[in-house]
XYZ file of C-alpha atoms in Angstrom:
693
model
C 42.987 -63.956 10.289
C 43.458 -60.506 8.789
C 40.704 -57.907 8.697
C 38.574 -57.439 5.585
C 37.527 -53.980 4.527
C 34.850 -52.693 2.163
C 34.407 -49.492 0.147
C 30.773 -48.525 -0.437
C 28.644 -45.618 -1.669
C 26.096 -43.901 0.537
C 24.112 -40.836 -0.604
C 26.680 -39.926 -3.252
C 29.671 -40.297 -0.911
C 32.230 -43.071 -0.706
C 32.953 -44.558 2.715
C 35.182 -47.400 3.841
C 35.295 -49.517 6.974
C 35.981 -52.887 8.520
C 33.551 -55.701 7.729
C 32.200 -56.979 11.034
C 29.812 -59.586 9.705
C 28.240 -60.643 6.451
C 24.807 -62.059 5.712
C 23.363 -63.258 2.448
C 22.560 -59.784 1.094
C 24.154 -57.320 3.492
C 27.247 -56.442 5.467
C 27.726 -54.826 8.828
C 30.589 -52.349 8.501
C 32.337 -50.432 11.252
C 33.630 -47.000 10.238
C 36.745 -45.390 11.724
C 34.428 -43.296 13.904
C 33.177 -46.454 15.555
C 29.753 -46.144 13.983
C 28.371 -49.377 12.554
C 26.259 -49.309 9.423
C 24.338 -51.890 7.467
C 25.380 -52.009 3.803
C 23.722 -53.917 1.003
C 26.149 -56.399 -0.529
C 25.533 -54.907 -3.983
C 26.716 -51.514 -2.712
C 30.053 -52.845 -1.483
C 31.984 -51.877 -4.600
C 35.444 -52.848 -3.412
C 36.696 -55.461 -0.928
C 40.288 -55.127 0.231
C 42.659 -56.270 2.954
C 45.078 -53.347 2.896
C 45.740 -50.531 3.401
C 43.481 -49.412 6.268
C 40.238 -47.654 5.184
C 41.357 -44.116 6.013
C 44.672 -44.580 4.248
C 42.980 -46.132 1.227
C 40.647 -43.177 0.820
C 43.508 -40.703 1.231
C 45.629 -42.467 -1.397
C 42.656 -42.867 -3.745
C 41.716 -39.161 -3.610
C 45.331 -38.158 -4.245
C 45.807 -40.651 -7.058
C 42.472 -39.911 -8.792
C 43.530 -36.346 -9.553
C 46.435 -37.670 -11.607
C 44.285 -39.858 -13.858
C 44.055 -38.474 -17.411
C 40.337 -38.259 -18.208
C 40.844 -37.834 -21.927
C 43.017 -40.962 -22.041
C 40.625 -43.190 -20.137
C 37.727 -41.844 -22.236
C 39.692 -42.906 -25.355
C 40.348 -46.425 -24.052
C 36.902 -46.970 -22.553
C 34.583 -49.264 -24.538
C 31.425 -47.876 -26.128
C 29.254 -50.279 -24.160
C 28.656 -50.193 -20.417
C 31.645 -51.100 -18.241
C 32.796 -51.376 -14.623
C 35.444 -49.243 -12.961
C 37.747 -52.264 -12.551
C 37.813 -52.643 -16.334
C 39.240 -49.154 -16.695
C 41.642 -49.608 -13.760
C 43.166 -52.612 -15.556
C 43.431 -50.682 -18.827
C 44.945 -47.600 -17.202
C 47.268 -49.017 -14.511
C 48.025 -52.664 -15.125
C 46.425 -56.062 -15.295
C 46.397 -56.316 -11.499
C 45.734 -52.847 -9.997
C 45.939 -52.585 -6.225
C 43.092 -51.371 -3.998
C 44.114 -47.660 -4.000
C 44.378 -47.685 -7.811
C 40.998 -49.348 -8.187
C 39.423 -46.914 -5.716
C 41.088 -43.944 -7.460
C 39.624 -45.063 -10.787
C 36.164 -45.340 -9.231
C 36.405 -41.843 -7.766
C 37.696 -40.357 -11.036
C 34.911 -41.887 -13.093
C 32.282 -40.920 -10.551
C 33.436 -37.288 -10.376
C 33.420 -36.812 -14.176
C 29.773 -37.221 -15.269
C 30.449 -35.112 -18.377
C 32.899 -37.810 -19.530
C 31.170 -40.883 -18.106
C 27.462 -41.371 -17.419
C 26.757 -43.245 -14.220
C 24.900 -46.516 -14.529
C 24.924 -47.482 -10.839
C 26.866 -50.045 -8.755
C 30.234 -48.831 -9.996
C 29.284 -49.091 -13.635
C 29.524 -46.379 -16.296
C 29.135 -45.605 -19.967
C 31.237 -43.035 -21.750
C 29.516 -39.930 -23.077
C 29.169 -39.606 -26.865
C 31.831 -37.389 -28.404
C 29.459 -34.543 -29.375
C 27.890 -34.493 -25.926
C 31.331 -34.469 -24.315
C 32.497 -31.544 -26.439
C 29.407 -29.529 -25.526
C 29.953 -30.302 -21.845
C 33.608 -29.288 -21.974
C 32.687 -25.994 -23.661
C 30.103 -25.356 -20.946
C 32.623 -26.173 -18.222
C 35.161 -23.813 -19.759
C 32.514 -21.113 -20.036
C 31.581 -21.627 -16.392
C 35.233 -21.404 -15.389
C 35.637 -18.158 -17.305
C 32.446 -16.861 -15.729
C 33.790 -17.718 -12.280
C 36.907 -15.679 -13.063
C 34.689 -12.777 -14.196
C 32.515 -12.999 -11.085
C 35.605 -12.922 -8.914
C 37.005 -9.896 -10.767
C 33.728 -7.994 -10.462
C 33.441 -8.868 -6.771
C 36.960 -7.547 -6.162
C 36.041 -4.299 -7.947
C 32.831 -3.864 -5.963
C 34.501 -4.563 -2.634
C 37.177 -2.046 -3.628
C 34.636 0.735 -4.142
C 34.086 0.657 -7.914
C 31.021 -0.667 -9.709
C 31.625 -2.518 -13.007
C 29.438 -1.229 -15.830
C 27.552 -4.546 -16.405
C 26.439 -4.518 -12.769
C 25.442 -0.847 -12.888
C 23.309 -1.614 -15.953
C 21.582 -4.485 -14.126
C 21.244 -2.655 -10.791
C 17.463 -2.773 -10.386
C 17.131 -6.304 -11.734
C 19.809 -7.508 -9.310
C 18.094 -5.873 -6.344
C 14.430 -6.516 -7.103
C 13.942 -9.168 -9.822
C 17.203 -11.072 -9.967
C 18.238 -14.066 -11.990
C 20.181 -15.722 -9.198
C 22.281 -17.642 -11.707
C 23.410 -14.477 -13.478
C 27.088 -13.563 -12.951
C 26.194 -9.959 -12.082
C 23.984 -11.143 -9.223
C 26.583 -13.628 -7.991
C 29.279 -10.950 -8.034
C 27.197 -8.653 -5.809
C 26.484 -11.483 -3.350
C 30.166 -12.482 -3.321
C 31.315 -8.891 -2.802
C 28.780 -8.365 -0.007
C 30.162 -11.409 1.793
C 33.771 -10.364 1.282
C 33.243 -6.799 2.445
C 30.734 -7.688 5.181
C 28.403 -5.019 3.797
C 24.708 -5.126 2.997
C 24.124 -5.182 -0.792
C 22.615 -1.701 -0.942
C 25.433 -0.221 1.144
C 27.952 -2.026 -1.056
C 26.444 -0.677 -4.278
C 26.078 2.824 -2.875
C 29.721 2.875 -1.725
C 30.791 1.558 -5.140
C 29.051 4.437 -6.921
C 26.226 2.425 -8.489
C 23.685 4.582 -6.632
C 24.545 8.267 -6.764
C 21.087 9.859 -6.414
C 18.399 8.645 -4.018
C 15.760 10.366 -6.157
C 16.925 8.615 -9.320
C 17.029 5.344 -7.397
C 13.331 5.635 -6.501
C 12.333 6.918 -9.954
C 14.248 4.324 -11.964
C 13.173 1.525 -9.687
C 9.548 2.471 -10.435
C 10.216 2.644 -14.175
C 11.975 -0.725 -14.062
C 8.936 -2.281 -12.379
C 6.108 -0.675 -14.363
C 7.589 0.919 -17.488
C 10.426 -1.415 -18.509
C 10.089 -0.341 -22.153
C 10.167 3.369 -21.294
C 7.481 5.993 -20.867
C 7.197 7.148 -24.479
C 3.916 6.570 -26.292
C 3.670 5.045 -29.742
C 2.598 7.537 -32.426
C -1.150 7.941 -31.916
C -3.701 10.582 -32.769
C -7.099 11.252 -31.263
C -9.901 9.958 -33.469
C -12.588 12.542 -34.039
C -16.036 12.164 -32.526
C -18.055 11.094 -35.570
C -21.484 11.724 -34.184
C -23.258 14.967 -35.091
C -23.718 16.052 -31.497
C -26.098 18.878 -30.590
C -24.670 21.971 -28.914
C -25.902 22.363 -25.328
C -27.483 25.670 -24.368
C -25.122 26.165 -21.427
C -21.916 27.991 -20.592
C -19.867 25.530 -18.535
C -16.831 26.082 -16.300
C -14.242 23.665 -14.905
C -12.405 23.844 -11.570
C -8.888 22.367 -11.438
C -5.316 23.176 -10.463
C -3.204 25.166 -12.917
C -1.053 22.108 -13.619
C -4.045 20.054 -14.785
C -4.021 19.307 -18.507
C -6.512 16.412 -18.414
C -9.634 18.463 -17.678
C -12.281 15.778 -17.307
C -15.207 17.643 -15.787
C -17.086 20.920 -15.923
C -20.266 22.318 -14.370
C -23.153 24.496 -15.478
C -26.146 26.122 -13.794
C -29.379 27.182 -15.561
C -32.625 28.706 -14.312
C -31.357 30.861 -11.487
C -34.257 32.968 -10.194
C -36.874 30.444 -11.328
C -38.632 27.622 -9.487
C -36.428 24.970 -11.101
C -32.673 25.143 -11.302
C -30.860 22.757 -13.621
C -27.391 21.709 -12.472
C -25.239 20.146 -15.191
C -22.207 17.896 -14.767
C -20.290 17.610 -18.040
C -17.628 14.937 -18.516
C -15.068 14.814 -21.325
C -16.112 12.108 -23.764
C -13.158 10.145 -25.172
C -15.503 7.146 -25.084
C -17.430 8.609 -28.024
C -14.368 8.192 -30.269
C -11.973 5.694 -28.689
C -13.243 2.170 -29.266
C -12.582 -0.865 -27.065
C -9.747 -2.889 -28.557
C -8.321 0.022 -30.555
C -4.656 1.005 -30.433
C -5.382 3.889 -28.061
C -7.468 1.625 -25.844
C -4.595 -0.864 -25.649
C -2.222 1.894 -24.536
C -4.683 3.129 -21.897
C -5.284 -0.408 -20.683
C -1.552 -0.980 -20.364
C -1.128 2.080 -18.161
C -4.535 1.988 -16.406
C -4.162 5.444 -14.852
C -2.199 8.661 -14.861
C 0.690 8.494 -12.378
C 1.122 11.624 -10.279
C 4.206 12.755 -8.392
C 5.620 16.113 -7.260
C 6.879 18.038 -10.265
C 5.973 15.374 -12.819
C 3.316 12.971 -14.053
C 2.959 10.091 -16.498
C -0.369 10.400 -18.265
C -2.577 7.453 -19.147
C -3.025 8.805 -22.670
C -0.638 10.698 -24.981
C -0.922 14.465 -24.727
C -2.031 14.688 -28.364
C -4.955 12.397 -27.510
C -5.757 14.202 -24.270
C -5.859 17.555 -26.058
C -8.436 16.141 -28.455
C -10.978 15.615 -25.673
C -9.967 17.782 -22.680
C -12.546 20.417 -21.721
C -10.467 23.377 -22.762
C -11.691 26.927 -22.298
C -13.042 28.502 -25.483
C -13.977 25.244 -27.208
C -17.196 23.373 -27.824
C -16.225 19.971 -26.449
C -17.898 16.572 -26.824
C -19.280 15.594 -23.431
C -21.376 13.083 -21.582
C -23.626 15.357 -19.549
C -26.065 14.666 -16.760
C -28.605 17.339 -15.833
C -30.262 17.394 -12.415
C -33.387 19.528 -12.113
C -33.770 20.788 -8.531
C -36.605 22.579 -6.807
C -35.100 25.996 -6.175
C -36.384 26.169 -2.602
C -36.109 22.637 -1.209
C -33.398 21.318 -3.571
C -35.485 18.205 -4.086
C -34.644 16.417 -7.341
C -37.414 16.783 -9.934
C -35.782 15.081 -12.922
C -32.474 13.692 -14.181
C -31.375 13.343 -17.811
C -28.152 12.130 -19.454
C -27.216 13.575 -22.852
C -24.447 13.124 -25.406
C -23.655 16.613 -26.707
C -21.163 19.363 -27.316
C -20.678 21.789 -24.460
C -19.247 25.295 -24.644
C -16.501 25.606 -22.038
C -16.563 29.256 -21.015
C -13.770 29.128 -18.406
C -11.160 26.888 -16.801
C -11.126 28.113 -13.192
C -7.968 27.283 -11.220
C -7.823 26.383 -7.516
C -4.426 27.882 -6.841
C -5.539 31.243 -8.174
C -9.049 31.349 -6.714
C -9.084 29.427 -3.400
C -8.274 32.630 -1.541
C -10.787 34.627 -3.618
C -13.800 32.314 -3.770
C -14.557 31.793 -0.084
C -17.571 30.844 1.964
C -18.424 34.501 2.755
C -18.328 35.468 -0.943
C -20.446 32.434 -1.843
C -23.068 33.040 0.834
C -23.448 36.819 0.518
C -21.273 37.789 3.474
C -18.696 39.438 1.228
C -18.532 40.821 -2.289
C -18.186 38.185 -5.012
C -16.047 39.882 -7.629
C -15.360 36.977 -9.953
C -16.869 35.190 -12.938
C -19.784 32.799 -12.468
C -20.460 34.181 -8.986
C -24.234 33.356 -8.979
C -23.633 29.891 -10.451
C -20.892 29.126 -7.947
C -23.067 30.372 -5.089
C -25.819 27.926 -6.070
C -23.310 25.132 -6.599
C -21.928 25.749 -3.101
C -25.412 25.785 -1.561
C -26.222 22.535 -3.377
C -22.915 20.953 -2.343
C -23.558 21.648 1.342
C -27.057 20.190 0.980
C -25.792 17.042 -0.741
C -23.040 16.597 1.820
C -25.533 16.913 4.676
C -27.727 14.244 3.062
C -24.781 11.889 2.706
C -23.772 12.463 6.311
C -27.256 11.435 7.428
C -26.845 8.218 5.438
C -23.326 7.729 6.828
C -24.561 8.178 10.374
C -21.762 10.604 11.200
C -20.278 13.760 9.689
C -17.188 13.740 7.498
C -14.220 15.355 9.204
C -11.415 17.091 7.346
C -9.124 17.960 10.211
C -5.958 17.434 8.199
C -4.916 19.574 5.252
C -3.801 18.473 1.821
C -0.341 19.534 0.734
C 0.945 21.011 -2.495
C 4.516 20.305 -3.619
C 6.293 22.800 -5.829
C 9.806 22.134 -7.111
C 12.119 25.023 -7.928
C 15.611 24.922 -9.383
C 17.699 25.438 -12.452
C 18.739 22.541 -14.639
C 20.888 22.163 -17.750
C 19.138 22.905 -21.039
C 19.187 19.220 -22.033
C 17.890 17.939 -18.710
C 14.247 17.735 -19.825
C 11.168 18.369 -17.727
C 11.662 15.565 -15.217
C 12.960 16.426 -11.733
C 16.419 15.118 -10.904
C 16.162 15.321 -7.121
C 18.304 18.432 -6.706
C 15.421 20.913 -6.790
C 14.315 23.014 -3.850
C 10.907 21.821 -2.687
C 8.212 24.154 -1.363
C 5.428 22.445 0.593
C 2.274 24.426 1.255
C -0.939 23.497 3.015
C -4.247 23.431 1.231
C -7.118 22.954 3.613
C -9.329 20.039 2.741
C -12.966 20.801 2.126
C -12.434 24.315 0.751
C -15.550 25.691 -1.005
C -14.262 24.950 -4.512
C -13.167 21.463 -3.416
C -16.583 20.835 -1.927
C -18.405 22.011 -5.049
C -16.434 19.705 -7.337
C -16.425 16.734 -4.964
C -20.187 16.759 -4.365
C -20.936 17.257 -8.063
C -18.828 14.242 -8.984
C -20.322 12.096 -6.214
C -23.792 13.090 -7.417
C -23.019 12.144 -11.028
C -21.173 8.934 -10.215
C -23.845 7.719 -7.835
C -26.651 8.503 -10.283
C -24.949 6.870 -13.267
C -24.218 3.775 -11.195
C -27.912 3.315 -10.473
C -29.040 4.286 -13.963
C -26.918 1.812 -15.923
C -28.068 -0.931 -13.537
C -31.696 -0.016 -14.310
C -30.810 -0.368 -18.000
C -29.471 -3.870 -17.361
C -25.878 -2.874 -18.106
C -22.998 -3.870 -15.811
C -20.434 -1.352 -14.646
C -17.481 -1.100 -12.315
C -18.581 -0.061 -8.834
C -16.874 0.915 -5.613
C -18.640 -0.218 -2.464
C -18.056 -0.417 1.257
C -20.278 -2.651 3.368
C -19.835 -0.591 6.543
C -17.510 1.863 8.231
C -16.449 -0.672 10.828
C -12.664 -0.908 11.332
C -11.006 -3.072 8.722
C -13.872 -2.930 6.202
C -12.226 -1.803 2.978
C -13.627 -0.316 -0.209
C -14.099 -3.030 -2.833
C -14.543 -2.940 -6.582
C -17.151 -5.090 -8.299
C -19.578 -5.252 -11.212
C -22.838 -4.887 -9.297
C -24.228 -1.840 -7.469
C -23.903 -1.916 -3.688
C -23.953 0.737 -0.951
C -20.836 2.745 -0.200
C -21.111 3.299 3.562
C -18.141 5.655 3.764
C -19.674 8.012 1.214
C -23.270 7.538 2.273
C -24.628 6.664 -1.179
C -26.655 3.702 -2.479
C -24.093 2.929 -5.180
C -21.001 4.568 -6.578
C -19.043 4.299 -9.815
C -15.974 6.022 -11.138
C -17.028 7.652 -14.408
C -15.977 11.300 -14.150
C -12.242 11.032 -14.984
C -12.087 9.110 -18.283
C -8.910 10.886 -19.414
C -7.070 9.836 -16.270
C -8.444 6.444 -15.167
C -9.244 3.450 -17.321
C -12.122 2.350 -15.081
C -13.856 5.664 -15.801
C -13.369 5.190 -19.540
C -14.815 1.669 -19.352
C -17.813 2.950 -17.384
C -18.249 5.799 -19.866
C -18.681 3.289 -22.703
C -21.467 1.664 -20.709
C -23.115 5.021 -19.970
C -22.943 6.010 -23.648
C -24.681 2.755 -24.579
C -27.459 3.527 -22.092
C -27.800 7.106 -23.409
C -28.166 5.821 -26.955
C -30.221 2.672 -26.430
C -32.014 2.960 -23.106
C -33.557 -0.332 -22.008
C -31.918 -2.254 -24.862
C -28.458 -0.962 -23.977
C -27.281 -4.372 -22.768
C -27.283 -5.543 -26.396
C -25.000 -2.721 -27.524
C -22.775 -2.095 -24.495
C -19.128 -3.208 -24.860
C -19.273 -5.163 -21.599
C -22.093 -7.662 -21.112
C -23.528 -8.981 -17.830
C -21.065 -11.409 -16.177
C -18.443 -10.427 -18.749
C -15.079 -11.883 -17.705
C -13.390 -8.944 -19.433
C -14.874 -6.573 -16.889
C -13.344 -8.573 -14.035
C -10.028 -8.499 -15.874
C -10.235 -4.702 -16.025
C -10.913 -4.529 -12.298
C -8.001 -6.822 -11.477
C -5.503 -5.007 -13.688
C -6.620 -1.564 -12.607
C -6.568 -2.303 -8.882
C -3.035 -3.698 -9.007
C -1.674 -0.757 -11.011
C -3.592 1.891 -9.072
C -2.347 0.598 -5.725
C 1.233 0.492 -6.992
C 1.001 4.005 -8.437
C -0.392 5.366 -5.162
C 2.405 3.683 -3.236
C 4.964 5.229 -5.572
C 3.359 8.674 -5.296
C 3.367 8.421 -1.512
C 7.005 7.361 -1.594
C 8.095 10.321 -3.703
C 6.076 12.736 -1.585
C 7.861 11.293 1.436
C 11.196 11.760 -0.353
C 10.493 15.433 -1.042
C 9.235 15.978 2.503
C 12.478 14.556 3.890
C 14.409 16.750 1.451
C 12.463 19.718 2.787
C 13.579 18.878 6.325
C 17.192 18.887 5.154
C 16.903 22.006 3.004
C 15.096 23.991 5.687
C 17.357 22.767 8.494
C 14.398 21.565 10.547
C 15.626 19.839 13.718
C 12.357 19.426 15.635
C 8.733 18.767 14.725
C 5.451 19.018 16.589
C 3.330 15.948 16.020
C 0.334 13.902 17.148
C 0.662 10.328 18.405
C -1.116 7.649 16.353
C -0.230 4.183 17.657
C 2.730 1.899 18.365
C 5.194 4.776 18.387
C 3.947 6.263 15.116
C 3.389 10.021 15.059
C 2.040 12.431 12.429
C 3.690 15.813 11.903
C 1.375 18.773 12.431
C 2.490 20.828 9.430
C 3.965 18.317 6.981
C 2.639 15.190 5.224
C 4.826 12.918 7.306
C 4.147 9.890 9.511
C 7.112 8.255 11.227
C 8.233 6.411 14.343
C 9.589 8.386 17.272
C 11.430 6.684 20.113
C 9.766 7.364 23.443
C 6.239 7.671 22.025
C 5.352 3.967 22.143
C 3.452 4.178 25.441
C 1.698 7.499 24.799
C -2.045 7.487 24.058
C -3.517 8.264 20.645
C -3.999 11.977 20.150
C -1.213 13.041 22.505
C 0.652 16.076 21.198
C 4.425 15.828 21.259
C 7.595 17.525 20.128
C 10.222 15.234 18.626
C 13.828 15.742 17.644
C 15.011 14.536 14.225
C 18.104 12.386 14.673
C 18.592 11.111 11.129
C 17.221 11.100 7.569
C 17.877 8.400 4.967
C 16.688 9.434 1.511
C 17.415 5.997 0.069
C 15.282 4.027 2.517
C 12.974 7.020 3.139
C 13.473 6.457 6.837
C 13.233 9.221 9.422
C 14.793 8.675 12.851
C 13.368 10.739 15.681
C 13.001 10.720 19.450
C 10.615 12.314 21.917
C 11.642 15.683 23.351
C 8.553 16.540 25.379
C 4.816 16.105 25.556
C 2.979 19.319 24.652
C -0.556 18.583 25.865
C -1.880 18.101 29.360
C -2.408 14.347 29.960
C -5.332 15.141 32.236
C -7.130 17.377 29.728
C -8.551 15.645 26.631
C -9.574 19.022 25.183
C -6.048 19.777 23.966
C -5.508 16.381 22.338
C -5.103 16.106 18.584
C -8.382 15.237 16.793
C -8.769 11.616 15.740
C -10.340 10.584 12.455
C -12.197 7.441 11.504
C -9.602 6.298 8.970
C -6.664 6.876 11.282
C -6.177 3.197 11.993
C -5.934 2.405 8.289
C -3.604 5.354 7.799
C -1.399 4.164 10.642
C -1.202 0.702 9.093
C -0.293 2.209 5.725
C 2.271 4.454 7.373
C 3.773 1.491 9.183
C 4.155 -0.235 5.831
C 5.771 2.884 4.373
C 8.177 3.061 7.307
C 9.126 -0.613 6.934
C 12.612 -1.400 5.649
C 13.114 -1.545 1.897
C 12.725 -5.171 0.813
C 15.307 -6.533 -1.586
C 15.085 -9.768 -3.555
C 18.777 -10.446 -3.015
C 20.000 -13.056 -0.551
C 23.511 -13.178 0.848
C 22.842 -16.190 3.066
C 24.012 -19.568 1.826
C 21.168 -21.927 1.076
C 18.478 -19.375 1.871
C 16.542 -18.078 -1.124
C 14.032 -15.949 0.771
C 13.916 -12.225 0.072
C 15.981 -10.364 2.606
C 14.399 -7.286 4.206
C 16.484 -4.226 4.618
C 17.575 -3.068 8.032
C 19.523 0.029 8.860
C 23.190 -0.834 8.744
C 22.590 -4.227 7.125
C 20.462 -4.304 3.981
C 19.060 -0.840 3.337
């Protein structure tokens, strides 16, 4: 008795083997591998005696490729049919097993011609559907040819224009079905290069600075940075003119002058200290065109040599506290006892304020010093008595906050100023291009002018936060439950203590030209100034207003991203400074896990050999490599500078150092790309030096 064989389908594949036994509804089939499988009788599509299973499948696969799909589609009936019906039409009235199997395979592998109906049965596709499918198949074939051509170009060191145009989308927000994306993945595999290395070698990335800048614009300003045509609406209210001469304190580059100060009553028992805030909220209305623009941007974006303002310059100039103008302002006046500095009264007013001077840090920090403010040296500058009182008050307020904090604030580390110098073509515009020479200078934190402004703003923001709550009006607050490690500052709509600042509550309301949160809070403050205890009825944001939570959510996301971008560009320019100045070694202080902080530059990085050193150890490290694209700095320990047995010469540690180290570790992490060169793995692939940068 000769053997009987069966062809059956399993998980979309066709297998054949010898029938070992047969029950009522199933077969036991032995494959050529020796494996025995149980097959439902209905799934045994073809029974045959010859040839052997392996030979049958080989002949069927070879023969199926010769079957004319268009011909069998023409002869196939409109109703459902079996593969044997087509085999008889195509071959002859009595097709052999290989011909029958070949027909089955051909029908099964052409779903655009024949729709599968199960158990070896099919129905031909309608003519219009078939034509559409054939066009799509042809398009896909042409696309495959294009992908291959682009991949060959990339691997050969040239970037096709369509891929260059899609560079940032391919790397960070790809459509993984797009031919440009597929070409990059294919070329990366062919050349055995990481995608970023591939694109850099192919000329798609020519400037690390432009790479960082355009990546940011792609993410947050995909429609460009230009503003729609807008003008600043005038303040309609007939505001009274305040009887003060106010002065602002900012850097020379500041155009959005939000705040100014005034002092009245010097020499009397009561001194009135005024904080005056630019008042766009008196003219810009929630929901207006300007409001929509501000709410899209959320904040001014700062970076060395450039900035993207929250509001158009024409609008900013309508409300900025410019020297020589009487400017609309939201003012808060604190009446202090001249001797004890106890607060006697506080009043908020909507008014016009005469701005007598715009004082500039960079011109006056070396002139207005603690000795000149306290009588130890001659004070040969404008507003000397007013600034002296403001400095005395600032020290008093800071001391009070430090009592509430439970510890003093330390400013052991300086701030840094970045200045870019260089010549550019006449049509290059004002934006840096990355080729400039960067000058980095220290500016000590907590300088007298810094302290005066900082304490005045804290005083105003803390007071307004409590006052609007007393009026029953919600606002946007910043709070911190404690200064314990890991306890972050949070934003919410109800007043709560800010442990880090040592105040009972704290809002942001003193920078309405630069931050949307401040503008939103200013609307609430204006309502309280106009309506007092009934302000809740008139304020734009009501208690438990979902819109206020939406503002918080949108602002926090944008503000964090902008800060990350600013930090990244400052790191870029610091690394450029190392290259331009030929700096080979740096003195630094150890933080944790091999991270160190440079003593004289705003730079935190990992240094090999420092992993086991204690926090605060002073070291000298050698720079072994700089990558401006990944913003990575490679360094190794040269020597330890302090005496391990003497804590006195250790670097000072600050309370936020752990958070800073965590942030620095994130900044030093490899650049993450959303491109995946691994088959079947759709996870984002992190960059690693020499692989995916």
